[in-house]
Amino acid sequence: MTTTTPHEPPGESALALPAELLVRMHENMVRARCLEERLIRMNKQGDGYFWIGGPGEEAFNTALGLLVHKGQGPAYDYLHLHYRSSATLLAMGADPVDSLRQMKNTASDPYSGGRNFCNHYSVRKWNVVPVSSPIEVQFSMAPGTAIANKRAGGRGITIVQGGDAGTAEGDFASCLIWVSRPGNELPCLMIVTNNQGGISTPASEQHGEKHIADRGKAFGMRTAVIDGNDVETAYRALEKAMDYVRTERKPMLLEVAVSRLYGHSSASGANLITEEADCITLLEKKLEERKILPRAAMDELRARTTQELLEASKRVREEPQPDGSTLYDHVFSDRDLVHDAASRGNGAS
Amino acid sequence: MTTTTPHEPPGESALALPAELLVRMHENMVRARCLEERLIRMNKQGDGYFWIGGPGEEAFNTALGLLVHKGQGPAYDYLHLHYRSSATLLAMGADPVDSLRQMKNTASDPYSGGRNFCNHYSVRKWNVVPVSSPIEVQFSMAPGTAIANKRAGGRGITIVQGGDAGTAEGDFASCLIWVSRPGNELPCLMIVTNNQGGISTPASEQHGEKHIADRGKAFGMRTAVIDGNDVETAYRALEKAMDYVRTERKPMLLEVAVSRLYGHSSASGANLITEEADCITLLEKKLEERKILPRAAMDELRARTTQELLEASKRVREEPQPDGSTLYDHVFSDRDLVHDAASRGNGAS
Amino acid sequence: MATLVQAIRLALHVGEERLGVTDIFGEDVGPPLGGVFTQSQGLRTAWNTPLDERGIVGTAIGLALAGQRPVAEIQFCDYAFNTIDLLKLAGGVSWSSAGDYNCPVVLMTPVGSGIRGSIYHSHSFDAQATRLPGWKIVMPSNPLDAYGLLLSAIVDPNPVMLLPPKALLRAKAGPDERIPGEPDDERALAKMIDAPLGDRTRWRPEWPDVREVFVPIGKASVKRAGRDATVVTYGRMVPLAMQAAASVASEGVEVEVVDLRTLHPLDWDAVKASVKKTSRVLVLNEDTEITNFGEHLVRRLSEELFYDLYAPPRLLAGAHVPGVGLADNLERASVPQLEGVVAALRELVSHQP
Amino acid sequence: MATLVQAIRLALHVGEERLGVTDIFGEDVGPPLGGVFTQSQGLRTAWNTPLDERGIVGTAIGLALAGQRPVAEIQFCDYAFNTIDLLKLAGGVSWSSAGDYNCPVVLMTPVGSGIRGSIYHSHSFDAQATRLPGWKIVMPSNPLDAYGLLLSAIVDPNPVMLLPPKALLRAKAGPDERIPGEPDDERALAKMIDAPLGDRTRWRPEWPDVREVFVPIGKASVKRAGRDATVVTYGRMVPLAMQAAASVASEGVEVEVVDLRTLHPLDWDAVKASVKKTSRVLVLNEDTEITNFGEHLVRRLSEELFYDLYAPPRLLAGAHVPGVGLADNLERASVPQLEGVVAALRELVSHQP
Ligand SMILES: Cc1ncc(C[n+]2csc(CCOP(=O)(O)OP(=O)(O)O)c2C)c(N)n1
Ligand SMILES: Cc1ncc(C[n+]2csc(CCOP(=O)(O)OP(=O)(O)O)c2C)c(N)n1
Ligand SMILES: [Mg+2]
Ligand SMILES: [Mg+2]
């Protein structure tokens, strides 16, 4: 039965983060939460057909976005994300309005031109490869970008992330095999964000692993299981994991306990679930206790962000939809965009 | 890097087997070897288009065939085998001439009517499900027959066997997941016959696992790694493994070191490789040392069997080929054969 | 009157209670959800699987080979494309073993667009499915056919795939499409067999005493008779074709609508008879148009009825693009719409040979 | 004169030395074997993968997205059917991201029957491949086309699939199908680039200084001109069509043979021009006949050239059975043979409209 009791020793990883960083993380987490809540609203009001997203994963995903070595080409990190990664994107600098655009499937949606569901990003300039709906396929692709990272020599690594239920797909096992070939170990950080289940199926019914991360052990991989609801643990553990992968150029498997605060997706109602730990509440408690931010400031941040996104969503509503005549655009590329960028060797942006 | 140094303690599993059983195993191993050698000859002489088979795996596979709880329907063992299982089939009672028929793709080939390659068996009356060429798909099917075994209640188990390289396919991981669902553990014995490589690719280049069997550990599965070239170890370890699976109704993963004495297949020449351990030579040494069988008797057995199979191959050469007009036969079944048998609950044969 | 999804649930109930179905399984198919479309709520033998489509198909084959009667589900056909090899194997069990084994798997997977499902919840599967020798492929366009085809699938000794169109799952039965034994009142039925919202741990369905109806595999149904042109179609395109036929009927054009119901083995006699009569044919489906099953129909029609045709046979199908785009304009430009069907019919009947 | 498999090897050599290919990989593709058909012997960037087709396709996509130029191989197309979802994803990278990324993967996989490969070494892949929007699909029938199409595939910014027919791998080039720069003597070439039997650890190939020839993707080739009928075909069926054409030529019938070379995007102009001229058409391939790419050609021909045709358009393809059976009689009954092509041509030209 899969459980995610963290087994990271409390020492180093629980070290307090600097106040400034906590404030920065808090801001991003709130923005991400408000964004998701706006997306949910839009969907409920008929401004978008489907919602799926990451409320409950903001602490870990914000840490990830902040720690990424961001840029274009194999000297930088590649990100193979899934549909719960909004906080990562925002922490990297994405404009939340672009997410509203994708929800409303406008022509201006930079991730898919109104073709894909919300939270299905694609950002070539930051090595964020296209998110697609089929579960776990990103794990079959990650070894490819990791080979490029290794070849490039620098500190760039490949980060691939998915949910717990999805690890039952063979592609998760493929990734374990391919990143740990003897003599060809790859700098790949495999992340499982474990919210204890799939759409409705509890992990405890389907997964005989004590920890999913244990699956790495047979391959001689370093593994860790951490609490992703605590920003400090998340940040420290991720920093440590990334440092190992960057420096040793070897794979690691990291399992992260997270919450799912609005259920699976709009298909299951997208209503707030109050029983699960809320990483923002937990952080705000710390911020108050440590007197880093007063309650009022945090409330104000949330109110202001909510308001800004509401207004933005109204503007997005007026943006044009893609025209039917554009249907065949980009079926084929006429330029080798990824190769041009890589051979220009161009960089952080 | 995959190695198959056995880690079974020498105690119990190395216990000598009764002389009578050793003689019986020897006879089957020799018959299997002679059969494979005949198949190789037939192929080289143009009496068949392709050879693949099991020389080098006779010790373990004979033990398997002898220990199977043989019969039809879920009260008996199901066997998901691959193309190196001739010794298992012969030990179960298969007629070697049927293998010659499949090599010569005659209409009389009972396994496929001249449609499939040699050593691709199908024996419904013994729960041997059809062997197919795609590597590792048997591991995706095994949970299904194991569910039926569990449901039937008795001592019947599912045995699924494949090579080492094939464990890189996702289907091997699927099997690990499906047979170890908490509360729904299945009586399934997963066997990896490890000959240290695929067609030409050494396992040491591609597999980061110390032991492939270790992959079961994350799932709480019992595992073992044994030397399949020694009949006594093979028999004892398999007996023990089967007993565990039969009694506990839980899965187990068994890794077996074996040799590949004629290379991968006719595509790679099918010539004798003298560097690898030969399980028959090893057994014959024991039989001589223990004075169970004299050299001459063993030589005579081999000569006689070789001669018999040569003669049989000549007869098979005269058997008719399937007619082109039968092409569409059996695309659809008109009867539910497997269900009828199961519901008759009929038995050992 | 049952919706199409309720009809499936009723058939599964009859299957497990009277026809020997042992396992109804797939992702989220068991309690508490009972399927992402409610199709398996309240069923005794329904269970949840790991998130692993290959495991689902493989396990279904294993169960079938061990004399069980599995009904497996792939949650969306969009997620079945990593199992084509296993589907091919299932189709080859009998043939490859020269009849030693059969493989009585039933596989259900919802198909098609029309629910704004974007790239990965809008795929069709008819082209893929008809490329699987050894399988029978059925595709209902209404609740009664879904019920009766599924019962026939369950008792068939071969692998049978049921492809319910997602956009029709909530479609209600027409007056003559009643399942014998279902309550007259649709709210009564919902009360009996639809799981309540919220906690379901103590809920049990109350099954109506429906009777068995076996819609034969391999028999098309003429949904509307006409003399001027034939539309050969199936699934979600059937109601669209009916609407289009009704629309041109007001212009005095009588269109015959043939609902194939079974894609393989095909009711060629029915298709041929209709086209012989009308001499004009539109083949209609929503799968992508290159190497499309409708092209098989056009090919056979061209080969066998060339001189009976007063106009070139026509295929209306989905655009050859990687998916159905989310935005309305994109979905409409991707898959056949009413206007397009009407326009194609007008052109077909006005064509002068 | 290079064989088709040597031509592929030469193209891969040019690819890795001059066109930026970074990775040539697949099962047994690297040393010591260099491919089960010798296709990748002696190549600098060739490496062996785990036995995992999904990993191969996935890794190829990852490499491509990171600006590498991968050439991946699936050992036999028979083992690519568990990767259709990943192939679809590769084809959708550009479209789904609205042009943010492209995905320059080259995938090679040998196809077809004719080597007595039984059920799992005889599959065709043309129907599947043409159902992958976003991919370009090429299929050579001779060494020079294999060489030139592969070079074009390597420099194309899109996913391109090369489907070499297994039965033609040892086929020799015709006199005008030379790769510029290859040695005149075929034994000389073999000596330079074929790995020796036995220990190869110290062997290094000696590459001839071949020049680049880019056979354009999307251009068919008329292999034989004729006025009486057109055969539209590709891959292994091209030599068969040529033999059949030669055979009926002795009866005074002039058959035009169009080798598509690229299946998608299709050279429709070439097909159309030929059929307009001859008014009779046989489409020929060896994939199973239901939902077959040849049916796409027949459909477009029926729709667009209905009144130009003096005889029903005809498809000759493989039988709809789960595999090609091992026994000679079964293989011959499954896939088109010379007699069948000749008979179809005779019937086609003798047909009275
Ligand atoms: C291959 C595939 N199968 C099924 C689905 C439908 N589906 C979408 S999300 C989901 C559950 C995913 O669970 P998990 O991997 O734990 O991620 P989580 O959503 O919990 O973060 C399922 C079954 C899918 N998208 N892809
Ligand atoms: C899915 C699939 N991929 C590739 C092949 C071709 N092939 C046949 S045997 C083989 C190697 C198998 O190695 P292993 O699993 O170790 O079994 P062994 O033959 O060594 O017993 C390969 C690659 C295949 N049959 N099926
Ligand atoms: Mg989850
Ligand atoms: Mg091996």
Short mmCIF file of C-alpha atoms in Angstrom, two decimals, chain D residues 14-193:
data_model
loop_
_atom_site.label_atom_id
_atom_site.label_comp_id
_atom_site.label_asym_id
_atom_site.label_seq_id
_atom_site.Cartn_x
_atom_site.Cartn_y
_atom_site.Cartn_z
CA VAL D 14 26.40 10.98 -44.53
CA GLY D 15 23.79 11.94 -41.94
CA GLU D 16 26.11 11.64 -38.98
CA GLU D 17 29.14 13.15 -40.70
CA ARG D 18 27.59 15.99 -42.64
CA LEU D 19 23.96 16.54 -41.73
CA GLY D 20 24.15 16.69 -37.97
CA VAL D 21 22.70 13.30 -37.03
CA THR D 22 23.55 12.79 -33.38
CA ASP D 23 22.05 9.41 -32.52
CA ILE D 24 21.30 6.28 -34.52
CA PHE D 25 19.73 3.88 -32.09
CA GLY D 26 17.48 0.95 -31.49
CA GLU D 27 17.64 -2.67 -30.42
CA ASP D 28 20.94 -4.23 -31.56
CA VAL D 29 21.65 -1.20 -33.73
CA GLY D 30 25.05 -0.44 -32.19
CA PRO D 31 28.13 -2.66 -32.06
CA PRO D 32 28.77 -5.53 -32.25
CA LEU D 33 25.81 -6.38 -34.49
CA GLY D 34 25.07 -3.09 -36.24
CA GLY D 35 21.44 -3.96 -36.80
CA VAL D 36 19.68 -7.24 -37.47
CA PHE D 37 19.91 -6.39 -41.17
CA THR D 38 23.45 -4.87 -40.98
CA GLN D 39 21.95 -1.44 -41.66
CA SER D 40 23.92 0.40 -38.98
CA GLN D 41 27.30 -1.33 -39.06
CA GLY D 42 30.31 0.85 -38.51
CA LEU D 43 28.42 4.04 -37.74
CA ARG D 44 29.98 6.41 -35.26
CA THR D 45 26.78 7.44 -33.47
CA ALA D 46 24.99 4.07 -33.44
CA TRP D 47 24.09 2.65 -30.06
CA ASN D 48 22.09 -0.18 -28.53
CA THR D 49 18.97 0.46 -26.51
CA PRO D 50 17.12 -1.56 -23.94
CA LEU D 51 14.53 -3.91 -25.41
CA ASP D 52 11.75 -1.33 -25.17
CA GLU D 53 10.09 0.14 -28.22
CA ARG D 54 8.18 2.72 -26.21
CA GLY D 55 11.43 3.92 -24.73
CA ILE D 56 12.95 4.12 -28.20
CA VAL D 57 10.18 6.29 -29.60
CA GLY D 58 9.92 8.37 -26.44
CA THR D 59 13.66 8.96 -26.29
CA ALA D 60 13.70 9.91 -29.95
CA ILE D 61 11.05 12.54 -29.27
CA GLY D 62 12.99 13.83 -26.26
CA LEU D 63 16.20 14.05 -28.27
CA ALA D 64 14.42 15.89 -31.06
CA LEU D 65 12.83 18.36 -28.64
CA ALA D 66 16.31 19.09 -27.30
CA GLY D 67 17.71 20.00 -30.69
CA GLN D 68 19.42 16.71 -31.41
CA ARG D 69 18.93 14.87 -34.69
CA PRO D 70 17.93 11.32 -33.82
CA VAL D 71 17.41 8.43 -36.21
CA ALA D 72 15.59 5.77 -34.23
CA GLU D 73 14.80 2.26 -35.32
CA ILE D 74 12.12 -0.22 -34.41
CA GLN D 75 13.66 -3.57 -35.24
CA PHE D 76 10.58 -4.83 -37.09
CA CYS D 77 7.46 -2.78 -37.71
CA ASP D 78 5.59 -5.75 -36.20
CA TYR D 79 6.86 -4.44 -32.85
CA ALA D 80 5.79 -0.83 -33.31
CA PHE D 81 2.10 -1.38 -32.56
CA ASN D 82 2.55 -0.61 -28.87
CA THR D 83 3.90 2.83 -29.73
CA ILE D 84 1.09 4.23 -31.85
CA ASP D 85 0.16 6.71 -29.12
CA LEU D 86 3.74 8.03 -28.99
CA LEU D 87 3.90 8.25 -32.76
CA LYS D 88 0.68 10.24 -32.66
CA LEU D 89 2.19 12.53 -30.04
CA ALA D 90 5.31 13.10 -32.14
CA GLY D 91 3.08 13.99 -35.07
CA GLY D 92 1.13 16.39 -32.88
CA VAL D 93 4.02 18.28 -31.27
CA SER D 94 4.00 21.17 -33.71
CA TRP D 95 0.24 21.38 -34.22
CA SER D 96 -0.67 20.99 -30.56
CA SER D 97 1.80 23.67 -29.47
CA ALA D 98 0.64 25.93 -32.32
CA GLY D 99 4.12 25.89 -33.78
CA ASP D 100 6.06 26.49 -30.57
CA TYR D 101 8.07 23.29 -31.02
CA ASN D 102 8.90 21.08 -33.94
CA CYS D 103 9.90 17.45 -33.66
CA PRO D 104 12.60 16.36 -36.12
CA VAL D 105 12.56 12.63 -35.47
CA VAL D 106 13.49 10.13 -38.15
CA LEU D 107 12.07 6.68 -37.50
CA MET D 108 13.05 3.67 -39.56
CA THR D 109 11.31 0.33 -39.38
CA PRO D 110 11.49 -2.51 -41.88
CA VAL D 111 8.17 -3.69 -43.25
CA GLY D 112 6.39 -6.33 -45.22
CA SER D 113 6.49 -9.98 -46.04
CA GLY D 114 8.46 -12.03 -48.52
CA ILE D 115 11.14 -13.40 -46.19
CA ARG D 116 8.94 -16.14 -44.71
CA GLY D 117 8.79 -14.19 -41.49
CA SER D 118 5.55 -15.72 -40.27
CA ILE D 119 3.04 -13.82 -38.16
CA TYR D 120 5.39 -11.36 -36.44
CA HIS D 121 8.00 -10.55 -39.03
CA SER D 122 5.72 -9.88 -41.99
CA HIS D 123 3.50 -7.00 -41.01
CA SER D 124 3.03 -3.95 -43.13
CA PHE D 125 2.88 -0.50 -41.63
CA ASP D 126 1.65 1.74 -44.44
CA ALA D 127 -1.95 1.89 -43.24
CA GLN D 128 -0.89 2.75 -39.69
CA ALA D 129 1.72 5.24 -40.82
CA THR D 130 -0.66 7.16 -43.05
CA ARG D 131 -3.01 7.53 -40.10
CA LEU D 132 -0.47 9.71 -38.25
CA PRO D 133 -1.15 13.39 -38.96
CA GLY D 134 2.01 15.47 -38.71
CA TRP D 135 4.27 12.70 -40.03
CA LYS D 136 5.78 12.38 -43.47
CA ILE D 137 5.94 8.78 -44.64
CA VAL D 138 8.43 7.52 -47.19
CA MET D 139 8.90 4.03 -48.56
CA PRO D 140 11.70 3.24 -50.98
CA SER D 141 11.63 0.54 -53.63
CA ASN D 142 15.31 0.69 -54.60
CA PRO D 143 18.69 1.64 -53.11
CA LEU D 144 18.97 5.12 -54.59
CA ASP D 145 15.54 6.14 -53.36
CA ALA D 146 16.32 4.71 -49.93
CA TYR D 147 19.49 6.77 -49.82
CA GLY D 148 17.95 9.97 -51.10
CA LEU D 149 14.74 9.73 -49.12
CA LEU D 150 16.65 9.08 -45.92
CA LEU D 151 18.85 12.14 -46.50
CA SER D 152 15.72 14.23 -47.09
CA ALA D 153 14.17 12.76 -43.94
CA ILE D 154 17.21 13.70 -41.90
CA VAL D 155 17.11 17.36 -42.89
CA ASP D 156 13.33 17.67 -42.62
CA PRO D 157 12.19 19.57 -39.51
CA ASN D 158 9.22 17.23 -39.09
CA PRO D 159 8.90 13.62 -38.01
CA VAL D 160 9.59 11.39 -40.98
CA MET D 161 9.17 7.64 -41.11
CA LEU D 162 11.16 5.47 -43.49
CA LEU D 163 9.65 2.07 -44.22
CA PRO D 164 12.20 -0.10 -46.02
CA PRO D 165 10.70 -3.32 -47.38
CA LYS D 166 12.49 -6.25 -45.77
CA ALA D 167 12.29 -8.36 -48.89
CA LEU D 168 14.17 -5.72 -50.90
CA LEU D 169 16.99 -5.07 -48.45
CA ARG D 170 19.42 -7.15 -50.45
CA ALA D 171 18.07 -5.86 -53.76
CA LYS D 172 20.72 -4.36 -55.97
CA ALA D 173 20.49 -1.00 -57.66
CA GLY D 174 19.59 -0.82 -61.32
CA PRO D 175 22.17 0.72 -63.66
CA ASP D 176 20.72 4.23 -63.35
CA GLU D 177 20.20 3.93 -59.61
CA ARG D 178 23.80 4.48 -58.57
CA ILE D 179 24.68 6.57 -55.54
CA PRO D 180 27.16 9.12 -56.81
CA GLY D 181 30.56 8.29 -55.41
CA GLU D 182 29.99 4.62 -54.65
CA PRO D 183 32.58 2.22 -56.04
CA ASP D 184 31.73 0.59 -59.34
CA ASP D 185 32.34 -2.87 -58.04
CA GLU D 186 29.87 -4.23 -55.56
CA ARG D 187 32.41 -6.49 -53.94
CA ALA D 188 34.67 -3.52 -53.40
CA LEU D 189 31.85 -1.75 -51.58
CA ALA D 190 31.09 -4.78 -49.42
CA LYS D 191 34.73 -5.00 -48.48
CA MET D 192 34.76 -1.36 -47.44
CA ILE D 193 31.59 -1.13 -45.39
#
